[in-house]
Amino acid sequence: SYKDGRKDEAIEAYQYAAEKGHAGAQWKLARMYAEGDGVKEDDYKAFQFFERIVGQGIDPGSPDGTYVSNALSAMAGYVRRGIPGSPVESNPAAARDYYAQAAWSFGDPHAQFELGRMYLIGEGGEADVRQAYNLFRLSAQKGHSGSQAMFGNLLFQNGKQVRGLAMLTAA
């Protein structure tokens, strides 16, 4: 239904599956609310769906692990800036924790990049350039272009010009 443009039918089916605990359906509904895709955009409703996914206790490496990883990153983004008109307030320290869980437990390259940025500038806690370097390196190895650029820049700034420029070029 979704692919055929019948989003009302798709939403009904996704809601039914989401109520049964299907992480993929919950994730799709969350993305639809986050983007206003077939529904009125509602970041708080999206946040609630992402929260349900994370609350299911799905283990890293399981078939639904990608949904959890993505949900953790999305929740981190919402908590990082807050959701106006909702109970979700800006809390960079909590955002850092969500990103850390997605980065370390699930190996999510986007979470590694965002957590690296937070460590680099000390957002949500102490700055730690070494930890940022490690996170950018891990994410860059997975092809994340933002991490490749950040990692290349850090290498270049630390006297490893050739390797740094190579990484910047790859980005």
mmCIF file with all atom_site columns, C-alpha atoms in Angstrom:
data_model
loop_
_atom_site.group_PDB
_atom_site.id
_atom_site.type_symbol
_atom_site.label_atom_id
_atom_site.label_alt_id
_atom_site.label_comp_id
_atom_site.label_asym_id
_atom_site.label_entity_id
_atom_site.label_seq_id
_atom_site.pdbx_PDB_ins_code
_atom_site.Cartn_x
_atom_site.Cartn_y
_atom_site.Cartn_z
_atom_site.occupancy
_atom_site.B_iso_or_equiv
_atom_site.pdbx_formal_charge
_atom_site.auth_seq_id
_atom_site.auth_comp_id
_atom_site.auth_asym_id
_atom_site.auth_atom_id
_atom_site.pdbx_PDB_model_num
ATOM 1   C CA . SER A 1 1   ? 0.000  0.000  0.000  1.00 0.00 ? 1   SER A CA 1
ATOM 2   C CA . TYR A 1 2   ? 2.762  2.441  0.920  1.00 0.00 ? 2   TYR A CA 1
ATOM 3   C CA . LYS A 1 3   ? 4.683  1.899  -2.321 1.00 0.00 ? 3   LYS A CA 1
ATOM 4   C CA . ASP A 1 4   ? 1.481  2.268  -4.338 1.00 0.00 ? 4   ASP A CA 1
ATOM 5   C CA . GLY A 1 5   ? 0.789  5.644  -2.716 1.00 0.00 ? 5   GLY A CA 1
ATOM 6   C CA . ARG A 1 6   ? -2.108 4.427  -0.587 1.00 0.00 ? 6   ARG A CA 1
ATOM 7   C CA . LYS A 1 7   ? -0.608 5.793  2.606  1.00 0.00 ? 7   LYS A CA 1
ATOM 8   C CA . ASP A 1 8   ? -3.876 5.740  4.576  1.00 0.00 ? 8   ASP A CA 1
ATOM 9   C CA . GLU A 1 9   ? -4.077 1.968  4.108  1.00 0.00 ? 9   GLU A CA 1
ATOM 10  C CA . ALA A 1 10  ? -0.374 1.610  4.881  1.00 0.00 ? 10  ALA A CA 1
ATOM 11  C CA . ILE A 1 11  ? -0.694 3.600  8.098  1.00 0.00 ? 11  ILE A CA 1
ATOM 12  C CA . GLU A 1 12  ? -3.517 1.339  9.230  1.00 0.00 ? 12  GLU A CA 1
ATOM 13  C CA . ALA A 1 13  ? -1.428 -1.759 8.578  1.00 0.00 ? 13  ALA A CA 1
ATOM 14  C CA . TYR A 1 14  ? 1.651  -0.253 10.219 1.00 0.00 ? 14  TYR A CA 1
ATOM 15  C CA . GLN A 1 15  ? -0.379 0.744  13.286 1.00 0.00 ? 15  GLN A CA 1
ATOM 16  C CA . TYR A 1 16  ? -1.777 -2.771 13.605 1.00 0.00 ? 16  TYR A CA 1
ATOM 17  C CA . ALA A 1 17  ? 1.697  -4.306 13.369 1.00 0.00 ? 17  ALA A CA 1
ATOM 18  C CA . ALA A 1 18  ? 3.187  -1.662 15.687 1.00 0.00 ? 18  ALA A CA 1
ATOM 19  C CA . GLU A 1 19  ? 0.611  -2.482 18.365 1.00 0.00 ? 19  GLU A CA 1
ATOM 20  C CA . LYS A 1 20  ? 1.753  -6.115 18.116 1.00 0.00 ? 20  LYS A CA 1
ATOM 21  C CA . GLY A 1 21  ? 5.339  -4.988 18.834 1.00 0.00 ? 21  GLY A CA 1
ATOM 22  C CA . HIS A 1 22  ? 6.729  -5.151 15.293 1.00 0.00 ? 22  HIS A CA 1
ATOM 23  C CA . ALA A 1 23  ? 9.838  -2.936 15.414 1.00 0.00 ? 23  ALA A CA 1
ATOM 24  C CA . GLY A 1 24  ? 9.884  -2.361 11.650 1.00 0.00 ? 24  GLY A CA 1
ATOM 25  C CA . ALA A 1 25  ? 6.319  -1.039 11.661 1.00 0.00 ? 25  ALA A CA 1
ATOM 26  C CA . GLN A 1 26  ? 7.046  1.170  14.664 1.00 0.00 ? 26  GLN A CA 1
ATOM 27  C CA . TRP A 1 27  ? 10.150 2.504  12.922 1.00 0.00 ? 27  TRP A CA 1
ATOM 28  C CA . LYS A 1 28  ? 8.255  3.232  9.682  1.00 0.00 ? 28  LYS A CA 1
ATOM 29  C CA . LEU A 1 29  ? 5.512  5.087  11.577 1.00 0.00 ? 29  LEU A CA 1
ATOM 30  C CA . ALA A 1 30  ? 8.133  7.057  13.485 1.00 0.00 ? 30  ALA A CA 1
ATOM 31  C CA . ARG A 1 31  ? 9.844  8.089  10.238 1.00 0.00 ? 31  ARG A CA 1
ATOM 32  C CA . MET A 1 32  ? 6.502  9.018  8.670  1.00 0.00 ? 32  MET A CA 1
ATOM 33  C CA . TYR A 1 33  ? 5.638  11.285 11.625 1.00 0.00 ? 33  TYR A CA 1
ATOM 34  C CA . ALA A 1 34  ? 9.146  12.736 11.707 1.00 0.00 ? 34  ALA A CA 1
ATOM 35  C CA . GLU A 1 35  ? 8.984  13.634 8.010  1.00 0.00 ? 35  GLU A CA 1
ATOM 36  C CA . GLY A 1 36  ? 5.270  14.384 7.649  1.00 0.00 ? 36  GLY A CA 1
ATOM 37  C CA . ASP A 1 37  ? 5.030  11.557 5.109  1.00 0.00 ? 37  ASP A CA 1
ATOM 38  C CA . GLY A 1 38  ? 1.325  10.747 4.687  1.00 0.00 ? 38  GLY A CA 1
ATOM 39  C CA . VAL A 1 39  ? 0.578  12.141 8.157  1.00 0.00 ? 39  VAL A CA 1
ATOM 40  C CA . LYS A 1 40  ? 0.839  15.517 9.819  1.00 0.00 ? 40  LYS A CA 1
ATOM 41  C CA . GLU A 1 41  ? 4.443  16.034 10.930 1.00 0.00 ? 41  GLU A CA 1
ATOM 42  C CA . ASP A 1 42  ? 4.667  15.389 14.678 1.00 0.00 ? 42  ASP A CA 1
ATOM 43  C CA . ASP A 1 43  ? 8.134  15.074 16.193 1.00 0.00 ? 43  ASP A CA 1
ATOM 44  C CA . TYR A 1 44  ? 6.793  14.140 19.613 1.00 0.00 ? 44  TYR A CA 1
ATOM 45  C CA . LYS A 1 45  ? 4.726  11.280 18.181 1.00 0.00 ? 45  LYS A CA 1
ATOM 46  C CA . ALA A 1 46  ? 7.800  10.133 16.224 1.00 0.00 ? 46  ALA A CA 1
ATOM 47  C CA . PHE A 1 47  ? 9.846  10.298 19.428 1.00 0.00 ? 47  PHE A CA 1
ATOM 48  C CA . GLN A 1 48  ? 7.275  8.120  21.212 1.00 0.00 ? 48  GLN A CA 1
ATOM 49  C CA . PHE A 1 49  ? 7.462  5.454  18.490 1.00 0.00 ? 49  PHE A CA 1
ATOM 50  C CA . PHE A 1 50  ? 11.270 5.500  18.610 1.00 0.00 ? 50  PHE A CA 1
ATOM 51  C CA . GLU A 1 51  ? 11.082 5.187  22.401 1.00 0.00 ? 51  GLU A CA 1
ATOM 52  C CA . ARG A 1 52  ? 8.854  2.100  22.070 1.00 0.00 ? 52  ARG A CA 1
ATOM 53  C CA . ILE A 1 53  ? 11.398 0.450  19.788 1.00 0.00 ? 53  ILE A CA 1
ATOM 54  C CA . VAL A 1 54  ? 14.244 1.100  22.229 1.00 0.00 ? 54  VAL A CA 1
ATOM 55  C CA . GLY A 1 55  ? 12.110 -0.109 25.145 1.00 0.00 ? 55  GLY A CA 1
ATOM 56  C CA . GLN A 1 56  ? 11.665 -3.551 23.601 1.00 0.00 ? 56  GLN A CA 1
ATOM 57  C CA . GLY A 1 57  ? 15.137 -4.602 24.695 1.00 0.00 ? 57  GLY A CA 1
ATOM 58  C CA . ILE A 1 58  ? 16.259 -5.874 21.297 1.00 0.00 ? 58  ILE A CA 1
ATOM 59  C CA . ASP A 1 59  ? 19.846 -7.090 21.385 1.00 0.00 ? 59  ASP A CA 1
ATOM 60  C CA . PRO A 1 60  ? 22.650 -5.907 19.102 1.00 0.00 ? 60  PRO A CA 1
ATOM 61  C CA . GLY A 1 61  ? 23.123 -8.314 16.217 1.00 0.00 ? 61  GLY A CA 1
ATOM 62  C CA . SER A 1 62  ? 19.469 -9.329 16.130 1.00 0.00 ? 62  SER A CA 1
ATOM 63  C CA . PRO A 1 63  ? 17.491 -8.818 12.916 1.00 0.00 ? 63  PRO A CA 1
ATOM 64  C CA . ASP A 1 64  ? 15.767 -5.769 14.471 1.00 0.00 ? 64  ASP A CA 1
ATOM 65  C CA . GLY A 1 65  ? 19.010 -4.267 15.797 1.00 0.00 ? 65  GLY A CA 1
ATOM 66  C CA . THR A 1 66  ? 19.154 -1.713 12.978 1.00 0.00 ? 66  THR A CA 1
ATOM 67  C CA . TYR A 1 67  ? 15.770 -0.331 14.008 1.00 0.00 ? 67  TYR A CA 1
ATOM 68  C CA . VAL A 1 68  ? 16.960 0.064  17.594 1.00 0.00 ? 68  VAL A CA 1
ATOM 69  C CA . SER A 1 69  ? 20.201 1.709  16.523 1.00 0.00 ? 69  SER A CA 1
ATOM 70  C CA . ASN A 1 70  ? 18.364 4.139  14.279 1.00 0.00 ? 70  ASN A CA 1
ATOM 71  C CA . ALA A 1 71  ? 15.766 4.828  16.979 1.00 0.00 ? 71  ALA A CA 1
ATOM 72  C CA . LEU A 1 72  ? 18.488 5.599  19.528 1.00 0.00 ? 72  LEU A CA 1
ATOM 73  C CA . SER A 1 73  ? 20.111 8.050  17.111 1.00 0.00 ? 73  SER A CA 1
ATOM 74  C CA . ALA A 1 74  ? 16.785 9.700  16.352 1.00 0.00 ? 74  ALA A CA 1
ATOM 75  C CA . MET A 1 75  ? 15.959 10.006 20.051 1.00 0.00 ? 75  MET A CA 1
ATOM 76  C CA . ALA A 1 76  ? 19.393 11.491 20.664 1.00 0.00 ? 76  ALA A CA 1
ATOM 77  C CA . GLY A 1 77  ? 18.751 14.129 18.023 1.00 0.00 ? 77  GLY A CA 1
ATOM 78  C CA . TYR A 1 78  ? 15.402 15.030 19.538 1.00 0.00 ? 78  TYR A CA 1
ATOM 79  C CA . VAL A 1 79  ? 16.764 15.156 23.080 1.00 0.00 ? 79  VAL A CA 1
ATOM 80  C CA . ARG A 1 80  ? 19.804 17.123 21.929 1.00 0.00 ? 80  ARG A CA 1
ATOM 81  C CA . ARG A 1 81  ? 17.673 20.014 20.695 1.00 0.00 ? 81  ARG A CA 1
ATOM 82  C CA . GLY A 1 82  ? 14.353 19.326 22.475 1.00 0.00 ? 82  GLY A CA 1
ATOM 83  C CA . ILE A 1 83  ? 10.883 19.197 20.954 1.00 0.00 ? 83  ILE A CA 1
ATOM 84  C CA . PRO A 1 84  ? 8.994  22.482 21.385 1.00 0.00 ? 84  PRO A CA 1
ATOM 85  C CA . GLY A 1 85  ? 5.545  22.108 22.930 1.00 0.00 ? 85  GLY A CA 1
ATOM 86  C CA . SER A 1 86  ? 6.297  18.649 24.336 1.00 0.00 ? 86  SER A CA 1
ATOM 87  C CA . PRO A 1 87  ? 7.795  17.174 27.503 1.00 0.00 ? 87  PRO A CA 1
ATOM 88  C CA . VAL A 1 88  ? 11.052 16.479 25.600 1.00 0.00 ? 88  VAL A CA 1
ATOM 89  C CA . GLU A 1 89  ? 13.453 19.210 26.649 1.00 0.00 ? 89  GLU A CA 1
ATOM 90  C CA . SER A 1 90  ? 16.949 19.854 25.391 1.00 0.00 ? 90  SER A CA 1
ATOM 91  C CA . ASN A 1 91  ? 19.368 17.652 27.311 1.00 0.00 ? 91  ASN A CA 1
ATOM 92  C CA . PRO A 1 92  ? 22.748 17.235 25.558 1.00 0.00 ? 92  PRO A CA 1
ATOM 93  C CA . ALA A 1 93  ? 24.032 14.871 28.277 1.00 0.00 ? 93  ALA A CA 1
ATOM 94  C CA . ALA A 1 94  ? 21.121 12.482 27.689 1.00 0.00 ? 94  ALA A CA 1
ATOM 95  C CA . ALA A 1 95  ? 21.605 12.833 23.924 1.00 0.00 ? 95  ALA A CA 1
ATOM 96  C CA . ARG A 1 96  ? 25.224 11.845 24.388 1.00 0.00 ? 96  ARG A CA 1
ATOM 97  C CA . ASP A 1 97  ? 24.096 8.729  26.276 1.00 0.00 ? 97  ASP A CA 1
ATOM 98  C CA . TYR A 1 98  ? 21.685 7.706  23.502 1.00 0.00 ? 98  TYR A CA 1
ATOM 99  C CA . TYR A 1 99  ? 24.343 8.251  20.845 1.00 0.00 ? 99  TYR A CA 1
ATOM 100 C CA . ALA A 1 100 ? 26.829 6.270  22.953 1.00 0.00 ? 100 ALA A CA 1
ATOM 101 C CA . GLN A 1 101 ? 24.481 3.307  23.190 1.00 0.00 ? 101 GLN A CA 1
ATOM 102 C CA . ALA A 1 102 ? 23.887 3.303  19.424 1.00 0.00 ? 102 ALA A CA 1
ATOM 103 C CA . ALA A 1 103 ? 27.587 3.867  18.692 1.00 0.00 ? 103 ALA A CA 1
ATOM 104 C CA . TRP A 1 104 ? 29.137 1.324  21.035 1.00 0.00 ? 104 TRP A CA 1
ATOM 105 C CA . SER A 1 105 ? 26.465 -1.375 21.338 1.00 0.00 ? 105 SER A CA 1
ATOM 106 C CA . PHE A 1 106 ? 25.192 -1.320 17.763 1.00 0.00 ? 106 PHE A CA 1
ATOM 107 C CA . GLY A 1 107 ? 28.185 0.132  15.874 1.00 0.00 ? 107 GLY A CA 1
ATOM 108 C CA . ASP A 1 108 ? 25.997 2.758  14.208 1.00 0.00 ? 108 ASP A CA 1
ATOM 109 C CA . PRO A 1 109 ? 28.223 5.008  12.025 1.00 0.00 ? 109 PRO A CA 1
ATOM 110 C CA . HIS A 1 110 ? 25.880 8.010  12.243 1.00 0.00 ? 110 HIS A CA 1
ATOM 111 C CA . ALA A 1 111 ? 25.797 7.769  16.046 1.00 0.00 ? 111 ALA A CA 1
ATOM 112 C CA . GLN A 1 112 ? 29.586 7.410  16.110 1.00 0.00 ? 112 GLN A CA 1
ATOM 113 C CA . PHE A 1 113 ? 29.880 10.583 14.028 1.00 0.00 ? 113 PHE A CA 1
ATOM 114 C CA . GLU A 1 114 ? 27.455 12.598 16.169 1.00 0.00 ? 114 GLU A CA 1
ATOM 115 C CA . LEU A 1 115 ? 28.992 11.348 19.420 1.00 0.00 ? 115 LEU A CA 1
ATOM 116 C CA . GLY A 1 116 ? 32.441 12.187 18.055 1.00 0.00 ? 116 GLY A CA 1
ATOM 117 C CA . ARG A 1 117 ? 31.278 15.738 17.331 1.00 0.00 ? 117 ARG A CA 1
ATOM 118 C CA . MET A 1 118 ? 29.897 16.045 20.854 1.00 0.00 ? 118 MET A CA 1
ATOM 119 C CA . TYR A 1 119 ? 33.168 14.787 22.360 1.00 0.00 ? 119 TYR A CA 1
ATOM 120 C CA . LEU A 1 120 ? 35.182 17.107 20.148 1.00 0.00 ? 120 LEU A CA 1
ATOM 121 C CA . ILE A 1 121 ? 33.481 20.261 21.438 1.00 0.00 ? 121 ILE A CA 1
ATOM 122 C CA . GLY A 1 122 ? 32.492 19.040 24.899 1.00 0.00 ? 122 GLY A CA 1
ATOM 123 C CA . GLU A 1 123 ? 28.754 19.140 24.238 1.00 0.00 ? 123 GLU A CA 1
ATOM 124 C CA . GLY A 1 124 ? 26.846 17.302 26.951 1.00 0.00 ? 124 GLY A CA 1
ATOM 125 C CA . GLY A 1 125 ? 29.976 16.554 28.986 1.00 0.00 ? 125 GLY A CA 1
ATOM 126 C CA . GLU A 1 126 ? 33.734 16.804 28.980 1.00 0.00 ? 126 GLU A CA 1
ATOM 127 C CA . ALA A 1 127 ? 35.568 17.319 25.710 1.00 0.00 ? 127 ALA A CA 1
ATOM 128 C CA . ASP A 1 128 ? 37.716 14.346 24.742 1.00 0.00 ? 128 ASP A CA 1
ATOM 129 C CA . VAL A 1 129 ? 39.595 14.734 21.464 1.00 0.00 ? 129 VAL A CA 1
ATOM 130 C CA . ARG A 1 130 ? 41.053 11.213 21.687 1.00 0.00 ? 130 ARG A CA 1
ATOM 131 C CA . GLN A 1 131 ? 37.590 9.678  22.016 1.00 0.00 ? 131 GLN A CA 1
ATOM 132 C CA . ALA A 1 132 ? 36.329 11.860 19.136 1.00 0.00 ? 132 ALA A CA 1
ATOM 133 C CA . TYR A 1 133 ? 39.277 10.685 17.029 1.00 0.00 ? 133 TYR A CA 1
ATOM 134 C CA . ASN A 1 134 ? 38.424 7.020  17.743 1.00 0.00 ? 134 ASN A CA 1
ATOM 135 C CA . LEU A 1 135 ? 34.757 7.499  16.949 1.00 0.00 ? 135 LEU A CA 1
ATOM 136 C CA . PHE A 1 136 ? 35.468 9.344  13.688 1.00 0.00 ? 136 PHE A CA 1
ATOM 137 C CA . ARG A 1 137 ? 37.942 6.609  12.704 1.00 0.00 ? 137 ARG A CA 1
ATOM 138 C CA . LEU A 1 138 ? 35.419 3.820  13.349 1.00 0.00 ? 138 LEU A CA 1
ATOM 139 C CA . SER A 1 139 ? 32.670 5.595  11.455 1.00 0.00 ? 139 SER A CA 1
ATOM 140 C CA . ALA A 1 140 ? 35.007 6.601  8.602  1.00 0.00 ? 140 ALA A CA 1
ATOM 141 C CA . GLN A 1 141 ? 35.949 2.938  8.138  1.00 0.00 ? 141 GLN A CA 1
ATOM 142 C CA . LYS A 1 142 ? 32.264 2.267  7.484  1.00 0.00 ? 142 LYS A CA 1
ATOM 143 C CA . GLY A 1 143 ? 32.196 4.914  4.746  1.00 0.00 ? 143 GLY A CA 1
ATOM 144 C CA . HIS A 1 144 ? 30.498 7.744  6.665  1.00 0.00 ? 144 HIS A CA 1
ATOM 145 C CA . SER A 1 145 ? 31.569 10.819 4.692  1.00 0.00 ? 145 SER A CA 1
ATOM 146 C CA . GLY A 1 146 ? 31.199 13.288 7.565  1.00 0.00 ? 146 GLY A CA 1
ATOM 147 C CA . SER A 1 147 ? 33.421 11.124 9.731  1.00 0.00 ? 147 SER A CA 1
ATOM 148 C CA . GLN A 1 148 ? 35.928 10.744 6.915  1.00 0.00 ? 148 GLN A CA 1
ATOM 149 C CA . ALA A 1 149 ? 36.148 14.534 6.697  1.00 0.00 ? 149 ALA A CA 1
ATOM 150 C CA . MET A 1 150 ? 36.458 15.010 10.462 1.00 0.00 ? 150 MET A CA 1
ATOM 151 C CA . PHE A 1 151 ? 38.968 12.179 10.810 1.00 0.00 ? 151 PHE A CA 1
ATOM 152 C CA . GLY A 1 152 ? 40.994 13.486 7.854  1.00 0.00 ? 152 GLY A CA 1
ATOM 153 C CA . ASN A 1 153 ? 41.025 16.961 9.359  1.00 0.00 ? 153 ASN A CA 1
ATOM 154 C CA . LEU A 1 154 ? 42.200 15.644 12.742 1.00 0.00 ? 154 LEU A CA 1
ATOM 155 C CA . LEU A 1 155 ? 44.939 13.618 11.051 1.00 0.00 ? 155 LEU A CA 1
ATOM 156 C CA . PHE A 1 156 ? 46.028 16.641 9.021  1.00 0.00 ? 156 PHE A CA 1
ATOM 157 C CA . GLN A 1 157 ? 46.106 18.888 12.092 1.00 0.00 ? 157 GLN A CA 1
ATOM 158 C CA . ASN A 1 158 ? 48.244 16.340 13.926 1.00 0.00 ? 158 ASN A CA 1
ATOM 159 C CA . GLY A 1 159 ? 50.988 16.246 11.324 1.00 0.00 ? 159 GLY A CA 1
ATOM 160 C CA . LYS A 1 160 ? 49.733 13.310 9.257  1.00 0.00 ? 160 LYS A CA 1
ATOM 161 C CA . GLN A 1 161 ? 49.136 15.421 6.161  1.00 0.00 ? 161 GLN A CA 1
ATOM 162 C CA . VAL A 1 162 ? 49.256 12.708 3.500  1.00 0.00 ? 162 VAL A CA 1
ATOM 163 C CA . ARG A 1 163 ? 46.895 10.353 5.315  1.00 0.00 ? 163 ARG A CA 1
ATOM 164 C CA . GLY A 1 164 ? 44.691 13.281 6.342  1.00 0.00 ? 164 GLY A CA 1
ATOM 165 C CA . LEU A 1 165 ? 44.420 14.606 2.809  1.00 0.00 ? 165 LEU A CA 1
ATOM 166 C CA . ALA A 1 166 ? 43.661 11.113 1.517  1.00 0.00 ? 166 ALA A CA 1
ATOM 167 C CA . MET A 1 167 ? 40.818 10.793 3.995  1.00 0.00 ? 167 MET A CA 1
ATOM 168 C CA . LEU A 1 168 ? 39.531 14.280 3.176  1.00 0.00 ? 168 LEU A CA 1
ATOM 169 C CA . THR A 1 169 ? 39.610 13.379 -0.516 1.00 0.00 ? 169 THR A CA 1
ATOM 170 C CA . ALA A 1 170 ? 37.671 10.170 0.177  1.00 0.00 ? 170 ALA A CA 1
ATOM 171 C CA . ALA A 1 171 ? 35.033 12.222 1.998  1.00 0.00 ? 171 ALA A CA 1
#
